[in-house]
PDB file of C-alpha atoms in Angstrom:
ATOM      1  CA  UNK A   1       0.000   0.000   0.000  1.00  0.00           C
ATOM      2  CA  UNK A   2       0.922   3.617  -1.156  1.00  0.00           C
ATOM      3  CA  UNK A   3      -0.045   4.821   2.656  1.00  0.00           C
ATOM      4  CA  UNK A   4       1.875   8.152   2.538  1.00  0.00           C
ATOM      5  CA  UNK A   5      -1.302  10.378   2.972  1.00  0.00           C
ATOM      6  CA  UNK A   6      -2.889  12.713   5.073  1.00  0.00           C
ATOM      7  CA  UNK A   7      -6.266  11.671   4.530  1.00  0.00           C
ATOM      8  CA  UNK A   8      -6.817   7.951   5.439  1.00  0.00           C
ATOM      9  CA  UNK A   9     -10.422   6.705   4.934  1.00  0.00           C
ATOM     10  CA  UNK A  10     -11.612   3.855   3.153  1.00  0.00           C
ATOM     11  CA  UNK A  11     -14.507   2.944   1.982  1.00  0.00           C
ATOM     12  CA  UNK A  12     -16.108  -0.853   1.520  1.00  0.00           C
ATOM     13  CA  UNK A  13     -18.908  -1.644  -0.805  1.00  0.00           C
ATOM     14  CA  UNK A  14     -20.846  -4.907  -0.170  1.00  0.00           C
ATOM     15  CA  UNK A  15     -23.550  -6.364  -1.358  1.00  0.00           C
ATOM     16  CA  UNK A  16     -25.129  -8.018   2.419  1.00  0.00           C
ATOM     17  CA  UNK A  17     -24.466  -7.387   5.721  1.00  0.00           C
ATOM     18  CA  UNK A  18     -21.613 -10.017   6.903  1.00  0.00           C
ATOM     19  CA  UNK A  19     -19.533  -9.280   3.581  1.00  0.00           C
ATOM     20  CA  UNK A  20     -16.931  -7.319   5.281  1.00  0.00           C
ATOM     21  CA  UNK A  21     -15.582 -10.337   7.174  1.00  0.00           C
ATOM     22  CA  UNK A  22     -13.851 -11.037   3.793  1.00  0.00           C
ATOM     23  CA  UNK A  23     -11.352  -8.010   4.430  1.00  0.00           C
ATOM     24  CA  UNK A  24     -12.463  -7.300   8.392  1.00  0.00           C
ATOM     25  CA  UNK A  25      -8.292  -8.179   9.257  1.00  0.00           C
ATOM     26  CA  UNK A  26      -6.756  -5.971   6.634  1.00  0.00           C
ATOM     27  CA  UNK A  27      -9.301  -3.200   7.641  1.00  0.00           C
ATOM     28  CA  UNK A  28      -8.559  -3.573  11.731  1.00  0.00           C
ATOM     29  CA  UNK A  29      -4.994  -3.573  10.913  1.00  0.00           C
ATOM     30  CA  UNK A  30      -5.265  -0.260   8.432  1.00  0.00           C
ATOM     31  CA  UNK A  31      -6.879   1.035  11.771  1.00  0.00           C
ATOM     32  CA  UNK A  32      -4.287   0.290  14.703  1.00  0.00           C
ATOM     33  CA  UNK A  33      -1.139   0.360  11.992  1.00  0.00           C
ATOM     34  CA  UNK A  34      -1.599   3.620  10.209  1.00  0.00           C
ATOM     35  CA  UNK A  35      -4.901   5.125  10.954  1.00  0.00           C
ATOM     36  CA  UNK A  36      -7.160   4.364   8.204  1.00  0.00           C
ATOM     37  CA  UNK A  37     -11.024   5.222   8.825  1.00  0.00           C
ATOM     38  CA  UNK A  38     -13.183   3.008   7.492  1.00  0.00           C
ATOM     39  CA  UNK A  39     -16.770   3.449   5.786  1.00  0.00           C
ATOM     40  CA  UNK A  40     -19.215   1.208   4.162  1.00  0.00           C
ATOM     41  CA  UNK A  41     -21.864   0.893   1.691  1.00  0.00           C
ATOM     42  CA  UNK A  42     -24.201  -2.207   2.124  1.00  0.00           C
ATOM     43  CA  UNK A  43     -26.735  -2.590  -1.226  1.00  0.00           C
ATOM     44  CA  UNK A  44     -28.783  -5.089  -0.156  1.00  0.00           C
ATOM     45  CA  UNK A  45     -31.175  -5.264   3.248  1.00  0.00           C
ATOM     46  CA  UNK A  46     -29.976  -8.886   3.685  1.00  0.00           C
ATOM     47  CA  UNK A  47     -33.510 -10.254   4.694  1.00  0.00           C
ATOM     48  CA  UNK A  48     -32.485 -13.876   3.066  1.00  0.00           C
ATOM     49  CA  UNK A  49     -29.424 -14.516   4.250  1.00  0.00           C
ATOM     50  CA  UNK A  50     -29.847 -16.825   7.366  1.00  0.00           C
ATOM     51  CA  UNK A  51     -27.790 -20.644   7.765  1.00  0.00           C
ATOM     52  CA  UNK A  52     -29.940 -23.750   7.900  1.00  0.00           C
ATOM     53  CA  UNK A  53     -29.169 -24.138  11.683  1.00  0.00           C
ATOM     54  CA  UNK A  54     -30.958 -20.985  12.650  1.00  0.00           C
ATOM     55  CA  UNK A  55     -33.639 -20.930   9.711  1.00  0.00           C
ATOM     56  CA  UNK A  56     -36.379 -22.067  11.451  1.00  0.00           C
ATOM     57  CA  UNK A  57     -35.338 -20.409  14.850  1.00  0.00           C
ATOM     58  CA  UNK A  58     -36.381 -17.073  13.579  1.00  0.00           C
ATOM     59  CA  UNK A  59     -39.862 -16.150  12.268  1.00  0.00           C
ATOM     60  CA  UNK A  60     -39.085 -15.105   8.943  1.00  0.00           C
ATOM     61  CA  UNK A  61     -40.855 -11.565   9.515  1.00  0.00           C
ATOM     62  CA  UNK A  62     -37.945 -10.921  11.713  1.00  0.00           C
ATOM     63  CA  UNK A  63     -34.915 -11.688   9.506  1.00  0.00           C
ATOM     64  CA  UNK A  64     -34.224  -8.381   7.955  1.00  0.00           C
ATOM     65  CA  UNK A  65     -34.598  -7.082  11.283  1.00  0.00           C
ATOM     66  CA  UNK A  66     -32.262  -9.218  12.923  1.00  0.00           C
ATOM     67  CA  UNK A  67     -29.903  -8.778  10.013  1.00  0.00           C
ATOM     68  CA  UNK A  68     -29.791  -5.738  10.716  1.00  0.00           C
ATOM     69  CA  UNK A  69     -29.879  -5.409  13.910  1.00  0.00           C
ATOM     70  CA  UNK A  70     -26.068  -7.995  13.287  1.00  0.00           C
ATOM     71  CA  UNK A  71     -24.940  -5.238  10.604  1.00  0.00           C
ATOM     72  CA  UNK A  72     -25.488  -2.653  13.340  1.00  0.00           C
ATOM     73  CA  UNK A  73     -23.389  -4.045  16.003  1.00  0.00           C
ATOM     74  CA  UNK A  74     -20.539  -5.602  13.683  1.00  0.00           C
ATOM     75  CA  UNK A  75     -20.037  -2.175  11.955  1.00  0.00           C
ATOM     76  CA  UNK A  76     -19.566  -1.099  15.501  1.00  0.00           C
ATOM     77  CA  UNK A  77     -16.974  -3.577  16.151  1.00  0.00           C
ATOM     78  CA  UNK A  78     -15.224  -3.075  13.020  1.00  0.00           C
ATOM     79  CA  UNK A  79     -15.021   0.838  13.538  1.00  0.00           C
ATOM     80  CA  UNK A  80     -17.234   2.027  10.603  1.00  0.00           C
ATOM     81  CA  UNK A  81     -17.304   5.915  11.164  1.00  0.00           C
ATOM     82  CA  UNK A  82     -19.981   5.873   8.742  1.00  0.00           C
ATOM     83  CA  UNK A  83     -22.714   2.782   7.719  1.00  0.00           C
ATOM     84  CA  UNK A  84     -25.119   3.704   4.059  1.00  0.00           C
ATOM     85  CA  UNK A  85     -27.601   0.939   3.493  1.00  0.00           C
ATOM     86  CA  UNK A  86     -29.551   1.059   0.538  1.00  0.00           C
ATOM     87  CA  UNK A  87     -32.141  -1.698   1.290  1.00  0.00           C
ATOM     88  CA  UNK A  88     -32.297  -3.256  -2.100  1.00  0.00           C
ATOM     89  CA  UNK A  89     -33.966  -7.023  -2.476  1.00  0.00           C
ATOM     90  CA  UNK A  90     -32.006  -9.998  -1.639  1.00  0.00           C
ATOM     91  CA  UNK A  91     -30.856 -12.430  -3.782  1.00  0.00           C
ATOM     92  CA  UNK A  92     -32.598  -9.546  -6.278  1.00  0.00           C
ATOM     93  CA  UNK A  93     -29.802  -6.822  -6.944  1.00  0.00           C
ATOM     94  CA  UNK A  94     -29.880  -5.478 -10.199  1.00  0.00           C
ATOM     95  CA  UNK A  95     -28.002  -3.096 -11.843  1.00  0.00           C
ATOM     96  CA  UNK A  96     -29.164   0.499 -12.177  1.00  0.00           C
ATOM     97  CA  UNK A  97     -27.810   3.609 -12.933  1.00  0.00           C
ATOM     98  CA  UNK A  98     -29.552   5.467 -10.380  1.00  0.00           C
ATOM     99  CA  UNK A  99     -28.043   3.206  -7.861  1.00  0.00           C
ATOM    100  CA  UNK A 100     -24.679   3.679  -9.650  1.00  0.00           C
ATOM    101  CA  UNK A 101     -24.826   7.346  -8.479  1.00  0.00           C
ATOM    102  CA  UNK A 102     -25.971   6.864  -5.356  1.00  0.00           C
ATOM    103  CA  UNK A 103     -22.309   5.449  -4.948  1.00  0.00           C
ATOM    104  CA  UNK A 104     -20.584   7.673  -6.833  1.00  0.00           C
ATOM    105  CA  UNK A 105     -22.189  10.596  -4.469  1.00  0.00           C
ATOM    106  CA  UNK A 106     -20.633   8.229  -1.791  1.00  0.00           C
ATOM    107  CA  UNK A 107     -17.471   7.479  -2.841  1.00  0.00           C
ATOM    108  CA  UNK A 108     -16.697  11.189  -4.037  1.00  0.00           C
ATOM    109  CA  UNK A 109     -18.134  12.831  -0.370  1.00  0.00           C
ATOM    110  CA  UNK A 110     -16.070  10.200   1.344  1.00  0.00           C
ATOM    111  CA  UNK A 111     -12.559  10.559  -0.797  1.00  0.00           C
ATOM    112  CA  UNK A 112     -11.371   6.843   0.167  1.00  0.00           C
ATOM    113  CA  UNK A 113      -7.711   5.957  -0.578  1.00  0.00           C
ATOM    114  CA  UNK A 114      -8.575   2.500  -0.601  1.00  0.00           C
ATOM    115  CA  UNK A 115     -12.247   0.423  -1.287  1.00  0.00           C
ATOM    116  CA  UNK A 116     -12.774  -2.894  -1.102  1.00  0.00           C
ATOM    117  CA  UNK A 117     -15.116  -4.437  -3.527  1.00  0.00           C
ATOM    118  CA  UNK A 118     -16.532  -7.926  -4.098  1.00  0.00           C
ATOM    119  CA  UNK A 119     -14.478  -9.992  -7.418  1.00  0.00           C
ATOM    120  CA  UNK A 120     -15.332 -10.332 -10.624  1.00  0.00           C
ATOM    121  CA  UNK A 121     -15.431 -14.329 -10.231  1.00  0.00           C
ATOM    122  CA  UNK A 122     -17.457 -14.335  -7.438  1.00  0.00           C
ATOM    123  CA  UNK A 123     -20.360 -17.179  -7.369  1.00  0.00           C
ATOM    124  CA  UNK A 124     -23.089 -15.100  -5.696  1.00  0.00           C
ATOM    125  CA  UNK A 125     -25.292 -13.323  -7.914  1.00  0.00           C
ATOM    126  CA  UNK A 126     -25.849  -9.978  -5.730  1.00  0.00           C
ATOM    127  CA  UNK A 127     -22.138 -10.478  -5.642  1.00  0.00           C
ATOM    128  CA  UNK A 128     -21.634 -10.012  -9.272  1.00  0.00           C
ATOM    129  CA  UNK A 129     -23.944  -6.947  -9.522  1.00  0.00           C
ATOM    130  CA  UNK A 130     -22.268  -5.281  -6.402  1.00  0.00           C
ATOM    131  CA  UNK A 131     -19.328  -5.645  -8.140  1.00  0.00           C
ATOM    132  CA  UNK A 132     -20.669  -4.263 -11.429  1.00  0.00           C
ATOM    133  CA  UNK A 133     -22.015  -0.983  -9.655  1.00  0.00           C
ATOM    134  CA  UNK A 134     -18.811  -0.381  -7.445  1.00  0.00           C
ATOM    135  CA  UNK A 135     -16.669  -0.795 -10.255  1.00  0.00           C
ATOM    136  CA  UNK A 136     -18.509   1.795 -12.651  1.00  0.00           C
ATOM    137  CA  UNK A 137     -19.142   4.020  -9.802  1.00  0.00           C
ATOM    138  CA  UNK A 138     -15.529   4.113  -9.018  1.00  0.00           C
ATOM    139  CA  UNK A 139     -14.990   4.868 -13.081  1.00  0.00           C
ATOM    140  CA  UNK A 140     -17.577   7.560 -13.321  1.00  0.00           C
ATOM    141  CA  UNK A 141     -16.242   9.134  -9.223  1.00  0.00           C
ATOM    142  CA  UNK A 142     -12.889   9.578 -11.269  1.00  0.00           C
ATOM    143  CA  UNK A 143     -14.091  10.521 -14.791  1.00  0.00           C
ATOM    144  CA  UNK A 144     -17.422  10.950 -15.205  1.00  0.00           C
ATOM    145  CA  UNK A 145     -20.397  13.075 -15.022  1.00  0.00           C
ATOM    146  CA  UNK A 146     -19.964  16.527 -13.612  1.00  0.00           C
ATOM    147  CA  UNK A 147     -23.289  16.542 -12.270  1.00  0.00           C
ATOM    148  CA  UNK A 148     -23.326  19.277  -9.168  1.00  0.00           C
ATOM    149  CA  UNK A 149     -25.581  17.043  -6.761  1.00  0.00           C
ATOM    150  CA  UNK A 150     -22.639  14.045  -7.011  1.00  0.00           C
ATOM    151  CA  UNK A 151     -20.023  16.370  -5.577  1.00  0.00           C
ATOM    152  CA  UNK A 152     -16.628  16.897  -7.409  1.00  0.00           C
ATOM    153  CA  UNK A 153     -14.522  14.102  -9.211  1.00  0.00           C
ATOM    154  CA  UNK A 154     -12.786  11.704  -6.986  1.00  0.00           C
ATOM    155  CA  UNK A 155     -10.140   8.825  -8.192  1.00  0.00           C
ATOM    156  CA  UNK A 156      -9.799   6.071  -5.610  1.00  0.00           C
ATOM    157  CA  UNK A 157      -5.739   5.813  -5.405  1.00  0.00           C
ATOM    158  CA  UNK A 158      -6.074   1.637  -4.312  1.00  0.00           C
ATOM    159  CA  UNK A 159      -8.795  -0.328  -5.169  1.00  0.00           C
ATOM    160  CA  UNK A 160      -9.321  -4.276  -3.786  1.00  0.00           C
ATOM    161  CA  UNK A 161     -10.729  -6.994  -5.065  1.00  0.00           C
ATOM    162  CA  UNK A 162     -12.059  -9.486  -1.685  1.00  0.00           C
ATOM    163  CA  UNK A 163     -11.743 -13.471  -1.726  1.00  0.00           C
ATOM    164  CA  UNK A 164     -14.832 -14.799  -1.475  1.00  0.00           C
ATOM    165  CA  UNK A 165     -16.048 -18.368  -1.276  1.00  0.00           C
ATOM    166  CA  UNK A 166     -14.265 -19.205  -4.453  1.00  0.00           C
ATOM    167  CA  UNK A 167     -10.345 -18.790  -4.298  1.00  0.00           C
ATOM    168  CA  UNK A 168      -9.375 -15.726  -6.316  1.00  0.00           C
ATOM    169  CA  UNK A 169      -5.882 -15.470  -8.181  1.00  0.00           C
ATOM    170  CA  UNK A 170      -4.467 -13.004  -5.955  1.00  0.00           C
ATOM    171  CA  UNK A 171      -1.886 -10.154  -6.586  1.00  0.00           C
ATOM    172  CA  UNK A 172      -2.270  -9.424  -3.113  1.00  0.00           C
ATOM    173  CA  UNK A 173      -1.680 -10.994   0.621  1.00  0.00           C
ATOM    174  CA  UNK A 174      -1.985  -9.267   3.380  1.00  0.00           C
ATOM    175  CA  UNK A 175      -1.116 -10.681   6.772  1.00  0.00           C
ATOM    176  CA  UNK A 176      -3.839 -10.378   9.455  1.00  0.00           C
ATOM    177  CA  UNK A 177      -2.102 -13.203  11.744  1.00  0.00           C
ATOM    178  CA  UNK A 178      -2.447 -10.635  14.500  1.00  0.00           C
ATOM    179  CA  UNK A 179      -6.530  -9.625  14.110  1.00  0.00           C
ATOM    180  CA  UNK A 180      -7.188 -12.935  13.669  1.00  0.00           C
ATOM    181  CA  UNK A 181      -9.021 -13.227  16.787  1.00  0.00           C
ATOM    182  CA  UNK A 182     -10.916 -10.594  16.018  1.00  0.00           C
ATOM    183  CA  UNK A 183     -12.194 -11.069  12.776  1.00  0.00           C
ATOM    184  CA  UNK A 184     -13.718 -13.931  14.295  1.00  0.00           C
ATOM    185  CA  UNK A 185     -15.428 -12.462  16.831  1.00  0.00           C
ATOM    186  CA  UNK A 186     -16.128 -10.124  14.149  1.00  0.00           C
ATOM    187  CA  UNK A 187     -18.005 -13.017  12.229  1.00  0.00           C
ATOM    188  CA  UNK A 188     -19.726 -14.163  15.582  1.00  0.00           C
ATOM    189  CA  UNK A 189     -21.595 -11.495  15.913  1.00  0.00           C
ATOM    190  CA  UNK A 190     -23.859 -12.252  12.935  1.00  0.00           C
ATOM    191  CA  UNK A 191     -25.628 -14.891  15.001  1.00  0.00           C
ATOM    192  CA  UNK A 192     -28.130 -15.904  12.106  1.00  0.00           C
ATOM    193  CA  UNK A 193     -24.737 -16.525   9.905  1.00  0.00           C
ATOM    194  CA  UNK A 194     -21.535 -17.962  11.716  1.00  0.00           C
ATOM    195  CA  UNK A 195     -22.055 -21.692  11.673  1.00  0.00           C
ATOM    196  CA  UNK A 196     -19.163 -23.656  13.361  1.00  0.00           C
ATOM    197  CA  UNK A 197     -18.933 -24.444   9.642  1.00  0.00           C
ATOM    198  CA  UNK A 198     -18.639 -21.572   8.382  1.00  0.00           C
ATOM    199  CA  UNK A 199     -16.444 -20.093  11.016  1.00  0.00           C
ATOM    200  CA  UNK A 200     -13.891 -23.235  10.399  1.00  0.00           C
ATOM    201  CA  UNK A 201     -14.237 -22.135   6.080  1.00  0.00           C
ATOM    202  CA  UNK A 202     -13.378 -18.907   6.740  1.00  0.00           C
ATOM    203  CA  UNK A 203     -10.567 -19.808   9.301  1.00  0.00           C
ATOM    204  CA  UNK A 204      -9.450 -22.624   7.023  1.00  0.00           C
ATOM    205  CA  UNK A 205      -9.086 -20.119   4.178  1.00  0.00           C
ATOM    206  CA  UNK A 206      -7.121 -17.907   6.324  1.00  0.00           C
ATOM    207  CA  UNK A 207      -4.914 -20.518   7.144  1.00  0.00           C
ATOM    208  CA  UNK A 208      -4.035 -21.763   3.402  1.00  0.00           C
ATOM    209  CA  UNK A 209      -3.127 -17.739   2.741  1.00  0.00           C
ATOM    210  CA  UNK A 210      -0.992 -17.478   5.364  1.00  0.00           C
ATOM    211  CA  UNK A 211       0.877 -20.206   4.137  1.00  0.00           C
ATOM    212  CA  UNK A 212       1.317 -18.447   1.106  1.00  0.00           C
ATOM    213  CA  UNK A 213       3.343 -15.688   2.387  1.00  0.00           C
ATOM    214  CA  UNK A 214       5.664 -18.054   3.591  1.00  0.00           C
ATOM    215  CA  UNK A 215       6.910 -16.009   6.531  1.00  0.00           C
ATOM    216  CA  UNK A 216       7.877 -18.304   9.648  1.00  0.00           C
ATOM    217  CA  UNK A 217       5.424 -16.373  12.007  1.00  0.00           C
ATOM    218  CA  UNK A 218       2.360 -15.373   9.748  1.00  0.00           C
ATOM    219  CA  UNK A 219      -0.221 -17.791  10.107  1.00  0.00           C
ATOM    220  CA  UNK A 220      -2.987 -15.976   8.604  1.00  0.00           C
ATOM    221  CA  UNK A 221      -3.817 -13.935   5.322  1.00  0.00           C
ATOM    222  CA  UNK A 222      -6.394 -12.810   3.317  1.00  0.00           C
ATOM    223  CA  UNK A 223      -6.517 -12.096  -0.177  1.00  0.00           C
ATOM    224  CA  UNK A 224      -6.947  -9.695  -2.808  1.00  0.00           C
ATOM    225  CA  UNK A 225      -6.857  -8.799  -6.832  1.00  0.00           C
ATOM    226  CA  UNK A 226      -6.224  -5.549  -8.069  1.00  0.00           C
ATOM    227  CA  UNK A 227      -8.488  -3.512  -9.784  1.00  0.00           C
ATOM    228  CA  UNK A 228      -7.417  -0.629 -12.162  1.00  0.00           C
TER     229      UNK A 228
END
């Protein structure tokens, strides 16, 4: 990272509530290690997202609500100065250009030096689309239209690519051996999510990209493509 800068924010676009756990140990060490503030833009309200284990332990009127009740108190945890939720449909995200601006206003009030977005080659549909819109927003914050109510251009210095549940081809590791702990507890929080399962996948994963940087005491890693 390019971190000689005097204003440190970043800025994470995901499509649910529980995405950030895919960069949650990069972000709390750009926090204690060299300031960074972090912000976040979640697209979707989340209402479907619930494990099999919990499914039928929560009427489903009360999912959204206890989504976000989980987004609340994880953005907490993670230090997110500043949450936007724009409360489209689960596993129904679709592309539009008013939403496109929405996160171009975003992205060019906040000034990040660094966002995290979703991959290209992720599996997940709303994944795909989040992508989609954070890319062009990013491309139109830089570029683009000049319109007064977006604010005034804005190019993103760093811009990350997150692992998701497929492996990525990554141009970037980042050792989070020591936030480890707390990007599980991180993941804990979202009760109607965090499995034992899926707390040992995203561990597991951790493990295999710390290996990768094949330093004697970093245990843990996550992973990231570049975006230009």
């Amino acid at each position: 990272f390019n971190l000689i800068m005097k204003q440190r924010n970043l800025l994470i676009i995901s499509a649910h509530a529980d995405d950030h756990v895919a960069c949650a140990g990069t972000v709390f060490k750009l926090r204690k290690k060299f300031g960074f503030i972090p912000f976040e833009i979640v697209l979707t309200n989340s209402e479907l997202g619930q494990n099999f284990k919990v499914k039928s332990e929560i009427p489903a009127p009360s999912v959204a609500k206890t989504r976000a009740n989980e987004l609340s108190s994880a953005s907490k945890f993670l230090g997110i100065k500043e949450l936007f939720t724009l409360n489209q449909p689960d596993l129904g995200l679709v592309y539009s250009r008013e939403m496109m601006f929405q996160v171009v206003k975003i992205i060019r009030e906040i000034r990040p030096q660094i966002v995290f977005i979703h991959n290209l080659y992720d599996a997940h549909p709303d994944h795909k689309v989040a992508f989609e819109i954070g890319l062009n927003a990013l491309k139109i914050a830089a570029t683009g239209v000049k319109k007064q109510t977006l604010g005034s251009p804005f190019r993103v210095p760093q811009v990350l690519c997150c692992e998701g549940m497929l492996p990525i081809k990554s141009q970037i590791l980042v050792d989070v051996t020591e936030f480890m702990d707390q990007k599980l507890r991180l993941f804990r929080l979202y009760v109607s999510q965090a499995n034992s399962k899926a707390v040992s996948f995203e561990k597991g994963l951790a493990v295999v990209r710390g290996y990768h940087l094949r330093k004697q005491d970093s245990l843990f890693a996550e992973a990231f493509s570049l975006q230009e």
